[in-house]
mmCIF file of C-alpha atoms in Angstrom:
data_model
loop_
_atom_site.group_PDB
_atom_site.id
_atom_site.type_symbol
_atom_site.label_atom_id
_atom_site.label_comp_id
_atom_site.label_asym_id
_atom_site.label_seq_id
_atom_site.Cartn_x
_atom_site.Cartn_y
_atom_site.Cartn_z
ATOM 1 C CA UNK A 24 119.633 108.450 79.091
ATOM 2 C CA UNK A 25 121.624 111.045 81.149
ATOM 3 C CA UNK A 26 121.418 111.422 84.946
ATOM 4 C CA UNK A 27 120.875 115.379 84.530
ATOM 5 C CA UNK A 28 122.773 116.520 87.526
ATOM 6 C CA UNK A 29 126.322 117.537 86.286
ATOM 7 C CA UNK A 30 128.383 115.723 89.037
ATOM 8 C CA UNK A 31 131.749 114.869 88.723
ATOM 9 C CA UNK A 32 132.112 111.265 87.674
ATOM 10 C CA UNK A 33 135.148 110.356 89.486
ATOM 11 C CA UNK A 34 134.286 112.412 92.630
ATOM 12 C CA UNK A 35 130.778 110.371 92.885
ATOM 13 C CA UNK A 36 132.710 107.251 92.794
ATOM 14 C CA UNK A 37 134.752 108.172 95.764
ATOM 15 C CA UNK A 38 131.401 109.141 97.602
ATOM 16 C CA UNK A 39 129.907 106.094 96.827
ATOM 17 C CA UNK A 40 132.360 104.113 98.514
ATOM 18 C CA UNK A 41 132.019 106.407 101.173
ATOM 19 C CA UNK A 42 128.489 105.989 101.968
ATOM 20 C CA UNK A 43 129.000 102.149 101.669
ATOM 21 C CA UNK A 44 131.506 102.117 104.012
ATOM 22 C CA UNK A 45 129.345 104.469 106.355
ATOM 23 C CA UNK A 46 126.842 102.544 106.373
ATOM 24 C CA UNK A 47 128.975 99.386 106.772
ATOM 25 C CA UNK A 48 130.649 100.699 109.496
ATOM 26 C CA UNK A 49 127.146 101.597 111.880
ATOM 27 C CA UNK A 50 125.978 97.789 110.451
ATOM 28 C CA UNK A 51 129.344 96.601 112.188
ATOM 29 C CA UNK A 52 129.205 98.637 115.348
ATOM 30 C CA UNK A 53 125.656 97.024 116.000
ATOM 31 C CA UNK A 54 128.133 94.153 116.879
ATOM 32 C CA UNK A 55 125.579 91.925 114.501
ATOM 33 C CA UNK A 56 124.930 87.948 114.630
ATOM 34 C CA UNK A 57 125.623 86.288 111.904
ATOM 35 C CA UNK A 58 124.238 86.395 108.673
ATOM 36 C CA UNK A 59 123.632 90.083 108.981
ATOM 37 C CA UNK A 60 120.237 91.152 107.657
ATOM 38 C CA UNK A 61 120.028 93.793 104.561
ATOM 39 C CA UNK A 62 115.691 93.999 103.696
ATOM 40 C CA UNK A 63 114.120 95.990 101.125
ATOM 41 C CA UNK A 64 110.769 96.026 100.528
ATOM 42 C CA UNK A 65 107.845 97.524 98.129
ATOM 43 C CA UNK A 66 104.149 97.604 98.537
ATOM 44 C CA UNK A 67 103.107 96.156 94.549
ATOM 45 C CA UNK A 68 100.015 98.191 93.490
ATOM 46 C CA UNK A 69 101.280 99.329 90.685
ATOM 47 C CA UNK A 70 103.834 99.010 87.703
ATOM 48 C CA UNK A 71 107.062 98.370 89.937
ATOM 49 C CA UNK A 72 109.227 101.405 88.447
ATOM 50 C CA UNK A 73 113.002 101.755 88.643
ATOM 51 C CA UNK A 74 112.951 103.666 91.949
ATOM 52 C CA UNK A 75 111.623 100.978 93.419
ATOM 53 C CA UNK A 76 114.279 99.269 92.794
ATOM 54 C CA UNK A 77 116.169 100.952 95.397
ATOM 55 C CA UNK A 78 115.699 98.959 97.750
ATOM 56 C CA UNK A 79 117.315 96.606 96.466
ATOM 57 C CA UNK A 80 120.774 98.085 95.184
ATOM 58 C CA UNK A 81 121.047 100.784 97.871
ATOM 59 C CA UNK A 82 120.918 96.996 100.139
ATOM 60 C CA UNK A 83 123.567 95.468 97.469
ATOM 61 C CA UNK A 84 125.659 97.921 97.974
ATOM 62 C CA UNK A 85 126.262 97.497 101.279
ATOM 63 C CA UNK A 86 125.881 93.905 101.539
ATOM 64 C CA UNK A 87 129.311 94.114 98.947
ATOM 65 C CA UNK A 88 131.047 95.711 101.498
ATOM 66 C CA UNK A 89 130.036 93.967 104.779
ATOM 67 C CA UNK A 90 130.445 90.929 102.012
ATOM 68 C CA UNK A 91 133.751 92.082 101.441
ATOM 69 C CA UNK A 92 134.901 92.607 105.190
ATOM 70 C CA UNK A 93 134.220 88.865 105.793
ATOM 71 C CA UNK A 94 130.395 88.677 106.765
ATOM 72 C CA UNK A 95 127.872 86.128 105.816
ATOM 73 C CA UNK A 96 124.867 88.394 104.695
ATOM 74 C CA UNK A 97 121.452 87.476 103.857
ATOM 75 C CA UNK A 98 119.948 90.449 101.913
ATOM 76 C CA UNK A 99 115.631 89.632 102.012
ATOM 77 C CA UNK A 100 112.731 91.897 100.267
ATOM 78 C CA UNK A 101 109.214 91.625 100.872
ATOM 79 C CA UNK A 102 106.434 92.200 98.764
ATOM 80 C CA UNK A 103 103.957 93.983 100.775
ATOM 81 C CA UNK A 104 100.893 92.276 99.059
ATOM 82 C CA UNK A 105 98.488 92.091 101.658
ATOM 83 C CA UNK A 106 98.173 95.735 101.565
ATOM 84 C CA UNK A 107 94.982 97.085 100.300
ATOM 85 C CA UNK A 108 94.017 98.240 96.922
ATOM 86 C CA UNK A 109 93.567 101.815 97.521
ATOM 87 C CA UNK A 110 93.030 102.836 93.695
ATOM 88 C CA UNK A 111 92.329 101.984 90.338
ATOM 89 C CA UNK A 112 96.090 102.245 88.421
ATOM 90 C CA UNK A 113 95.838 103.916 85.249
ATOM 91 C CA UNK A 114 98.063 101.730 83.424
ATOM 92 C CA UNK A 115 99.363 98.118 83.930
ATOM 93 C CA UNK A 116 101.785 95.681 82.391
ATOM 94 C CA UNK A 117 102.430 92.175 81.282
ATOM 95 C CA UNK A 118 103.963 89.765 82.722
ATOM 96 C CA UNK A 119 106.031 90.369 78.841
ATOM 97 C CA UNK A 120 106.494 94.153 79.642
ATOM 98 C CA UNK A 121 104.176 95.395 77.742
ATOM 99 C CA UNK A 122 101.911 98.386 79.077
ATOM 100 C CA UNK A 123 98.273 97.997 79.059
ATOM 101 C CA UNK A 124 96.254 101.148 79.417
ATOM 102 C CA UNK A 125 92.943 101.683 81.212
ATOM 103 C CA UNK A 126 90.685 100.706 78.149
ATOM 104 C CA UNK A 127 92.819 97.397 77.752
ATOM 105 C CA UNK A 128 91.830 95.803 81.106
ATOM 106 C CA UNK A 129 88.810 94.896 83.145
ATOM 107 C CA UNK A 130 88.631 98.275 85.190
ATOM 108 C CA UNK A 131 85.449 96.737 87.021
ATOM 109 C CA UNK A 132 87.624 94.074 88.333
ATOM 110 C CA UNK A 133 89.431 95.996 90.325
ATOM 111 C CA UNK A 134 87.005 98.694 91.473
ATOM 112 C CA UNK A 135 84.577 95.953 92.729
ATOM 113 C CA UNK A 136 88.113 94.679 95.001
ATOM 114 C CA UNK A 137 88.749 98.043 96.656
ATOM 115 C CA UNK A 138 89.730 97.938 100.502
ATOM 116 C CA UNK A 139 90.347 93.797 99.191
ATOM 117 C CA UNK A 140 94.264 92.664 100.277
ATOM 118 C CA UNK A 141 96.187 92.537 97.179
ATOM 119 C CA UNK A 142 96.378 88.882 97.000
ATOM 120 C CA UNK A 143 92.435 88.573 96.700
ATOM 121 C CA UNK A 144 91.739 90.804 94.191
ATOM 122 C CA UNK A 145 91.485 88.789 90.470
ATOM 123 C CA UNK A 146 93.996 89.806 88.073
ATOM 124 C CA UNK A 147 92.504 91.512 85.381
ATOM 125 C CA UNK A 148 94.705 90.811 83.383
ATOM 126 C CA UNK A 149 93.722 87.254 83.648
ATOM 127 C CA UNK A 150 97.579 85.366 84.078
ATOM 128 C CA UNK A 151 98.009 84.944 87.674
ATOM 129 C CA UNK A 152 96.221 83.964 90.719
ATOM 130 C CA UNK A 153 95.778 87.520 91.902
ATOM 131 C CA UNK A 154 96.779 91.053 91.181
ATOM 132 C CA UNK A 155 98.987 91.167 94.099
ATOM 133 C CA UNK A 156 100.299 88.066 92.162
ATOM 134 C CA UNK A 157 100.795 89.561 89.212
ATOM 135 C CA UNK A 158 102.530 92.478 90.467
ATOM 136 C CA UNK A 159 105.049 90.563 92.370
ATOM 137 C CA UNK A 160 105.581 88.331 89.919
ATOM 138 C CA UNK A 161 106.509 91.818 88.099
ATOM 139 C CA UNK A 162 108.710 93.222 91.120
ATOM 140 C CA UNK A 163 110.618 90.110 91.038
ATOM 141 C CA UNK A 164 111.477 90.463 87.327
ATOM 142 C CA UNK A 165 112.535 93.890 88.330
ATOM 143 C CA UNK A 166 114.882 93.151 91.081
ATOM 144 C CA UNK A 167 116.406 90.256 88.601
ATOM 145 C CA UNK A 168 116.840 92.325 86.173
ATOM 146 C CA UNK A 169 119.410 94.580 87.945
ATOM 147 C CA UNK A 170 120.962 91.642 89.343
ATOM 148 C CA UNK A 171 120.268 91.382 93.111
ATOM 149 C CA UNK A 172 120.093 88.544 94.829
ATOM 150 C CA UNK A 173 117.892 88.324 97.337
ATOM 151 C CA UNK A 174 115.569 85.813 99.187
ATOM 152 C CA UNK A 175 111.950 87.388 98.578
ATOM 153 C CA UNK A 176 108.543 86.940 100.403
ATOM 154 C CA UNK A 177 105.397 87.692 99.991
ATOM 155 C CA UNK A 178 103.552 89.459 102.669
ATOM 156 C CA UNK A 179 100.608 87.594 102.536
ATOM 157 C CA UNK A 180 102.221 84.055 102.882
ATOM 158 C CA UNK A 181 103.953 85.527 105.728
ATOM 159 C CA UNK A 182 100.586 86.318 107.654
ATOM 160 C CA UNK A 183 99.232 83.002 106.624
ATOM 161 C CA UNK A 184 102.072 80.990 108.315
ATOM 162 C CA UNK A 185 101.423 82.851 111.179
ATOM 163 C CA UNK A 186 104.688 85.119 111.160
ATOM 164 C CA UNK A 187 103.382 87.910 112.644
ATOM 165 C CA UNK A 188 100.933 86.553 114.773
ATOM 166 C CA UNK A 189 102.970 86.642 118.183
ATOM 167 C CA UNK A 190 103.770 90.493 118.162
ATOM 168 C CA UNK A 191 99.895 90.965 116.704
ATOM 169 C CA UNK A 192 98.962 89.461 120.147
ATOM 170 C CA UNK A 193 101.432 91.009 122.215
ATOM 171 C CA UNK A 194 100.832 94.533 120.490
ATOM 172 C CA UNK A 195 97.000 93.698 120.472
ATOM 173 C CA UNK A 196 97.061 92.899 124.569
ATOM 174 C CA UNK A 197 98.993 96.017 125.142
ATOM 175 C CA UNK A 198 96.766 98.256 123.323
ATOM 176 C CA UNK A 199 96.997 100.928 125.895
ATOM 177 C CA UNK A 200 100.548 101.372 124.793
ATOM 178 C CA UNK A 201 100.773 100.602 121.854
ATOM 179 C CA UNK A 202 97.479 103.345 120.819
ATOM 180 C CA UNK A 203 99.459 106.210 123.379
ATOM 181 C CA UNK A 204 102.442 105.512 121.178
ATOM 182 C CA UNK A 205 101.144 106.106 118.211
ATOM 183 C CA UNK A 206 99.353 108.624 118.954
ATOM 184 C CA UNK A 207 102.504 110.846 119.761
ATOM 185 C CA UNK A 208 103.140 110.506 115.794
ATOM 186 C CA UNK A 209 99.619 109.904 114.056
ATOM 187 C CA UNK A 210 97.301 112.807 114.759
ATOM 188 C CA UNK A 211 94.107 110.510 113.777
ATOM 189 C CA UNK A 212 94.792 108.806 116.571
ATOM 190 C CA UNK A 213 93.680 109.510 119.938
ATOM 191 C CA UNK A 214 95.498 108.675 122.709
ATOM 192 C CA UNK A 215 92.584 107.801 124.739
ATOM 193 C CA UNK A 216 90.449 106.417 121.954
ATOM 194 C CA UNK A 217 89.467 103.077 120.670
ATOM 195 C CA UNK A 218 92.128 102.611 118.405
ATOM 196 C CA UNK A 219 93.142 98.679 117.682
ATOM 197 C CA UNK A 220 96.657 97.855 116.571
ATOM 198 C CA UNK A 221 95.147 95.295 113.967
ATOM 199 C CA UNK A 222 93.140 95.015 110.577
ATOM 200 C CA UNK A 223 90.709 91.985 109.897
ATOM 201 C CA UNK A 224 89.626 90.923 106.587
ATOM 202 C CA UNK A 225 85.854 90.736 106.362
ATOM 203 C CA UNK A 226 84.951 87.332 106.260
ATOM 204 C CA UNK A 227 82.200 88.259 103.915
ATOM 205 C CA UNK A 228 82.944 91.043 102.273
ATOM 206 C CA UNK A 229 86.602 90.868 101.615
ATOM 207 C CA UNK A 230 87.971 94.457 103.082
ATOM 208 C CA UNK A 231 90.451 94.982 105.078
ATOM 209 C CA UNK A 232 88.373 96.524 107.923
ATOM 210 C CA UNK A 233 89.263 98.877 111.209
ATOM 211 C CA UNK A 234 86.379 97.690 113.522
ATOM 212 C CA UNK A 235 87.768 95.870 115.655
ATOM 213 C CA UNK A 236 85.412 95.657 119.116
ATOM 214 C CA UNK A 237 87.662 93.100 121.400
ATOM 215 C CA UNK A 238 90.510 90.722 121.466
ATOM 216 C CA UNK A 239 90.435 87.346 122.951
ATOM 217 C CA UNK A 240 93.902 86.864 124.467
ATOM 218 C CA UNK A 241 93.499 82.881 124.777
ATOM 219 C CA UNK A 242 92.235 81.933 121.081
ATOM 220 C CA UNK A 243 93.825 84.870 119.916
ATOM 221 C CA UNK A 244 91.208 86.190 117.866
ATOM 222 C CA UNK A 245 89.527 89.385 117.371
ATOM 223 C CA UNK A 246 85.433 90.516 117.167
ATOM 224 C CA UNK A 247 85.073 92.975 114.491
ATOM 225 C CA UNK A 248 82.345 95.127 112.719
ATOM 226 C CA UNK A 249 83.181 95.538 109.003
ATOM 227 C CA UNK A 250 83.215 99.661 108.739
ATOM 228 C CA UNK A 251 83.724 101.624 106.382
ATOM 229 C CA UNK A 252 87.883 102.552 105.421
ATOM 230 C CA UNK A 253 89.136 105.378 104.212
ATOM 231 C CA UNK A 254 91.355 105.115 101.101
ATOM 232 C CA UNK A 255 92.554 108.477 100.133
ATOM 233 C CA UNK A 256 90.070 110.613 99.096
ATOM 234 C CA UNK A 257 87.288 107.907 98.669
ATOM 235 C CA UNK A 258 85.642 106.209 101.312
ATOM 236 C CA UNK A 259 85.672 102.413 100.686
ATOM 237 C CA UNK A 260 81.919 101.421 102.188
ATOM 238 C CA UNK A 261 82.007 98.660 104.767
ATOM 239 C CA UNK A 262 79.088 95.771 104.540
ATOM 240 C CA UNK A 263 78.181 95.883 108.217
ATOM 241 C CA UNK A 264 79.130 92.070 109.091
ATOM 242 C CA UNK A 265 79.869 91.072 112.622
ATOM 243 C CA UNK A 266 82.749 88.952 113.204
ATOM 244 C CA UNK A 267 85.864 87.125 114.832
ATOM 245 C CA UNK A 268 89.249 86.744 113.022
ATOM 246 C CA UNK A 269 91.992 85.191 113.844
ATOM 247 C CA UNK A 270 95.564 86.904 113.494
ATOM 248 C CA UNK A 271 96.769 85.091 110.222
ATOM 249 C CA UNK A 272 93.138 86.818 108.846
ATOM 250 C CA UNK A 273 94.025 90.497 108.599
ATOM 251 C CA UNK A 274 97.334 92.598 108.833
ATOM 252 C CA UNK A 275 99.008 94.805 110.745
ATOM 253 C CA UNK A 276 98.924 98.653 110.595
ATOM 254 C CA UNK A 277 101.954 99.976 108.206
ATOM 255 C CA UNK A 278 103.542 101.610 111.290
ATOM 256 C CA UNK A 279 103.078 98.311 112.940
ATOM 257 C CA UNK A 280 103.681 96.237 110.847
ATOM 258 C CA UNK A 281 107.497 97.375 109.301
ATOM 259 C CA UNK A 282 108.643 96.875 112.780
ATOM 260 C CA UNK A 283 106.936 93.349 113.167
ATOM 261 C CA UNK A 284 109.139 92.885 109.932
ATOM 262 C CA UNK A 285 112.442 93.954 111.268
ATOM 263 C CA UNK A 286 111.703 91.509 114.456
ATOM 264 C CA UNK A 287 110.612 88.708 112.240
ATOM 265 C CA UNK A 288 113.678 89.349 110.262
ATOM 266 C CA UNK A 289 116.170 90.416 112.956
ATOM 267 C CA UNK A 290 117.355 92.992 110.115
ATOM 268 C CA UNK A 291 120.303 94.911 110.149
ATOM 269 C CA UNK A 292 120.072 97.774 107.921
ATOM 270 C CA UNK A 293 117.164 98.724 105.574
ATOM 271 C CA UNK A 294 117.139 101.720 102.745
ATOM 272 C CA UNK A 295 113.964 103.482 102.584
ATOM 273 C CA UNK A 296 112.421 106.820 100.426
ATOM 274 C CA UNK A 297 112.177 109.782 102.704
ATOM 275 C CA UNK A 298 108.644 109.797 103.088
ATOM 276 C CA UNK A 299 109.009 106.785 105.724
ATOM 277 C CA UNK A 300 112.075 109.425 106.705
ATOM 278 C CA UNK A 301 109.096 111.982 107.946
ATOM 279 C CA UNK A 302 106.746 108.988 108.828
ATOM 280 C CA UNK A 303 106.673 105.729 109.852
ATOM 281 C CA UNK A 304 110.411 105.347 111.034
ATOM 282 C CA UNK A 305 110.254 107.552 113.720
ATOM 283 C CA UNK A 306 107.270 106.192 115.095
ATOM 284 C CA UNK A 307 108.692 102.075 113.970
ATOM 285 C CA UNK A 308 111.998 103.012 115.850
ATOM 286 C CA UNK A 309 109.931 103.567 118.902
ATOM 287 C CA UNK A 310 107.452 100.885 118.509
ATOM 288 C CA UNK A 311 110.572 98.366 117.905
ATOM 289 C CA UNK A 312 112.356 99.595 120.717
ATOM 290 C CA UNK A 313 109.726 100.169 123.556
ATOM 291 C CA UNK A 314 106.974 97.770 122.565
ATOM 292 C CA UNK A 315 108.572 94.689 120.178
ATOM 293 C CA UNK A 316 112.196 94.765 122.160
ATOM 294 C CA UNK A 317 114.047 94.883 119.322
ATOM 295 C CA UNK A 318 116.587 97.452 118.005
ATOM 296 C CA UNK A 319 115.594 98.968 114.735
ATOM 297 C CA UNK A 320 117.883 98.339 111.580
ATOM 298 C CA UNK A 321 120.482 100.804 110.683
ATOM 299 C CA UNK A 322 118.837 103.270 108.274
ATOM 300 C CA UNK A 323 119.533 104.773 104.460
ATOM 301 C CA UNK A 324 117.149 107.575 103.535
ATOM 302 C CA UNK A 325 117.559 108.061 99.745
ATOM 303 C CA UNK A 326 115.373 110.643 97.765
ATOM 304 C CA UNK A 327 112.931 109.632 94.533
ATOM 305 C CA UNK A 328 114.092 110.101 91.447
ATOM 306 C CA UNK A 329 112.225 112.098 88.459
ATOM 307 C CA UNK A 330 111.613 110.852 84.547
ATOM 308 C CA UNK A 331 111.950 113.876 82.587
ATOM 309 C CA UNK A 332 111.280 116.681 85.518
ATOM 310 C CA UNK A 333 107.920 114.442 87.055
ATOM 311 C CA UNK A 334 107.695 112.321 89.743
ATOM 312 C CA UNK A 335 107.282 109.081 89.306
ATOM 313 C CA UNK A 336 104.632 107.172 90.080
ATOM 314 C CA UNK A 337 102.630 104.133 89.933
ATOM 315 C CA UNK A 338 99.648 105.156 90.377
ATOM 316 C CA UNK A 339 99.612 107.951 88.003
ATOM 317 C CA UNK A 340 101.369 106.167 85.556
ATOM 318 C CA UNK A 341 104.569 108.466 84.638
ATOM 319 C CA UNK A 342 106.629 105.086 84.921
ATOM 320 C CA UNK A 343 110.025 103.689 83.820
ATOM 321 C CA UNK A 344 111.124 100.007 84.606
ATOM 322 C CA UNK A 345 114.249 98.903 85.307
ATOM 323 C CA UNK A 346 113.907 96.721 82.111
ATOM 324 C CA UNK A 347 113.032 99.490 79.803
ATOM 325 C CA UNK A 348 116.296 100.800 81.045
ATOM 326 C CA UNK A 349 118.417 98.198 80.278
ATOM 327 C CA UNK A 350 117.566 98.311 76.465
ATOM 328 C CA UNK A 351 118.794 102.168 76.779
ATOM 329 C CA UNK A 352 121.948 101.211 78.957
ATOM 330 C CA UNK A 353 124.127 98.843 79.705
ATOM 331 C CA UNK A 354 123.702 97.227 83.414
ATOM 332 C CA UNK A 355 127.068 98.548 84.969
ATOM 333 C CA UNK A 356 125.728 102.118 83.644
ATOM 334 C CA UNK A 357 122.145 101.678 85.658
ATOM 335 C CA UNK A 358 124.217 100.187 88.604
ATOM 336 C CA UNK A 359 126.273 103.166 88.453
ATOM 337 C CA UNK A 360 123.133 105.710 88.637
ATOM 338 C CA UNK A 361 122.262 104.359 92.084
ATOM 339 C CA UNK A 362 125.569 104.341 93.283
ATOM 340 C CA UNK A 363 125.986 107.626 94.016
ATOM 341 C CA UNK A 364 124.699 109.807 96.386
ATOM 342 C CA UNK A 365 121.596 108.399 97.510
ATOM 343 C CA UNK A 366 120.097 111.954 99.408
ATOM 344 C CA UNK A 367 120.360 113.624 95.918
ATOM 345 C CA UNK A 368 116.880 113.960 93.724
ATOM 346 C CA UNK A 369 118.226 113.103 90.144
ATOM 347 C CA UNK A 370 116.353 112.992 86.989
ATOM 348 C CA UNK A 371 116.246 110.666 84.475
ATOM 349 C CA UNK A 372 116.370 112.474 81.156
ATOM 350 C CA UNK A 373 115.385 110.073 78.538
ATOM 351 C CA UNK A 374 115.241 110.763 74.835
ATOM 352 C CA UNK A 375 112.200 110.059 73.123
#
């Protein structure tokens, strides 16, 4: 495996422990309480690939140094698993690391669980509670393997003891603001509209619906009308049921709901891919600031890395795991690769 991008070996080093130390330093002038916060975090829908593990070791990194300087840090990831399934993966793995193509697992399984959270679609691969199970159970093995510590959650337990339940209210009785907000970022959302800063799950259907009608501020539940969501380029059809969730029984938006995360938190610093870069952080530093009174987390914006000159990606497939890697190379080696500059594209050139 070669990193295909011809720096100079000893000149990367130095940057690395610049960038580190950069970041260190904003973490420090945030004047932090103690343990600081370093979060990474992945929505699991498909084979967790080796960029994903950048959250994680772009967050080591630093922790190291803030370690180093005499902090107690506490470095978290979440696994986003109440997230929708959105698509059909063409290619999954075992909980061994072995890939299983399209005509080696129940397809039907999941395309009958579209628009269903993660954690309530059946795995069809038939060893865990749930596909969202499965695939953190595979995220987890990924983020071991490079050797990260870190205390992880799942998403989904998090809604279900009620984590996010206080800022879903608060967001959800200020949904004047929070909708004009939003709307100065999202387009598809009209500042004047009827835009609701929440998601139910369909009590009888499953999906994770947009319909909300009205929120009851003392049982702090919402009436809904299951309508149809739109995943993509398909249109995930809603069943038409009326009726009232409460806040553990849905999710947040995304934009919403990475900010409920850094209050729940109280994180620090957080590395993320630079298509939050041109999305949801400049809409979650607002939302944090002006609607959950919290400052957002010192930022890392790192760029996606390539296998063999395509992107990868999950859902198509074009995949590499950290694991696979570390039968090519030898851990310090793969360590080294995200050590350098993180707002560099690099490729991973493996030999066949």
């Amino acid at each position: 495996m070669s990193a295909g991008d011809g720096d100079d070996e000893r000149g990367d080093r130095a940057y690395h422990a610049f960038w580190a130390d950069e970041v260190a330093d904003r973490v420090e002038a945030r004047d932090p309480e103690e343990p600081v916060v370093v979060k990474g975090g992945v929505s699991p829908s498909g084979v967790p690939h080796v960029g994903h593990v950048n959250e994680a070791l772009r967050g080591y990194y630093v922790a190291g140094v803030l370690r180093e300087r005499g902090h107690d840090v506490r470095q978290v990831f979440t696994s986003d698993d109440r997230d929708p399934l959105r698509s059909i993966p063409h290619r999954l793995m075992t909980l061994d690391g072995e890939y299983v193509e399209r005509d080696g697992f129940d397809v039907g399984t999941l395309g009958r669980n579209l628009g269903r959270p993660l954690t309530d679609v059946p795995d069809p691969l038939g060893c865990c509670d749930s596909f969202g199970a499965h695939q953190t159970a595979l995220l987890r093995q990924a983020v071991d393997a490079v050797g990260v510590p870190v205390d992880f959650y799942s998403a989904t337990a998090l809604y279900e003891d009620g984590a996010f339940a206080d800022v879903a209210a608060d967001l959800l009785a200020r949904r004047a603001e929070a909708r004009a907000l939003l709307a100065e970022f999202q387009d598809s959302v009209d500042a004047d509209g009827d835009y609701w800063p929440f998601r139910p799950r369909c009590e009888s259907c499953g999906i994770v619906t947009s319909g909300v009608r009205s929120f009851d501020t003392d049982a702090r539940t919402v009436r809904y009308v299951c309508e149809d969501v739109e995943a993509g380029d398909r249109t995930i059809e809603g069943c038409g049921h009326e009726g009232v969730a409460d806040l553990t029984e849905g999710k947040l938006p995304w934009r919403f709901e990475w900010p409920a995360q850094w209050a729940h938190f109280q994180v620090d610093f957080e590395p993320f891919g630079k298509d939050h870069a041109e999305g949801s952080w400049p809409s979650g530093q607002e939302i944090a600031r002006d609607l959950l009174d919290v400052e957002p987390p010192e930022p890392l914006v790192y760029e996606w890395f390539t296998l063999d000159g395509a992107a990868l990606s999950s859902s198509s497939g074009n995949v590499i795991t950290a694991g696979e890697l570390l039968e090519l190379v030898e851990s310090d080696a793969l360590r080294y690769f995200f050590a350098k500059e993180p707002r560099k594209q690099r490729d991973l050139a493996v030999a066949s």
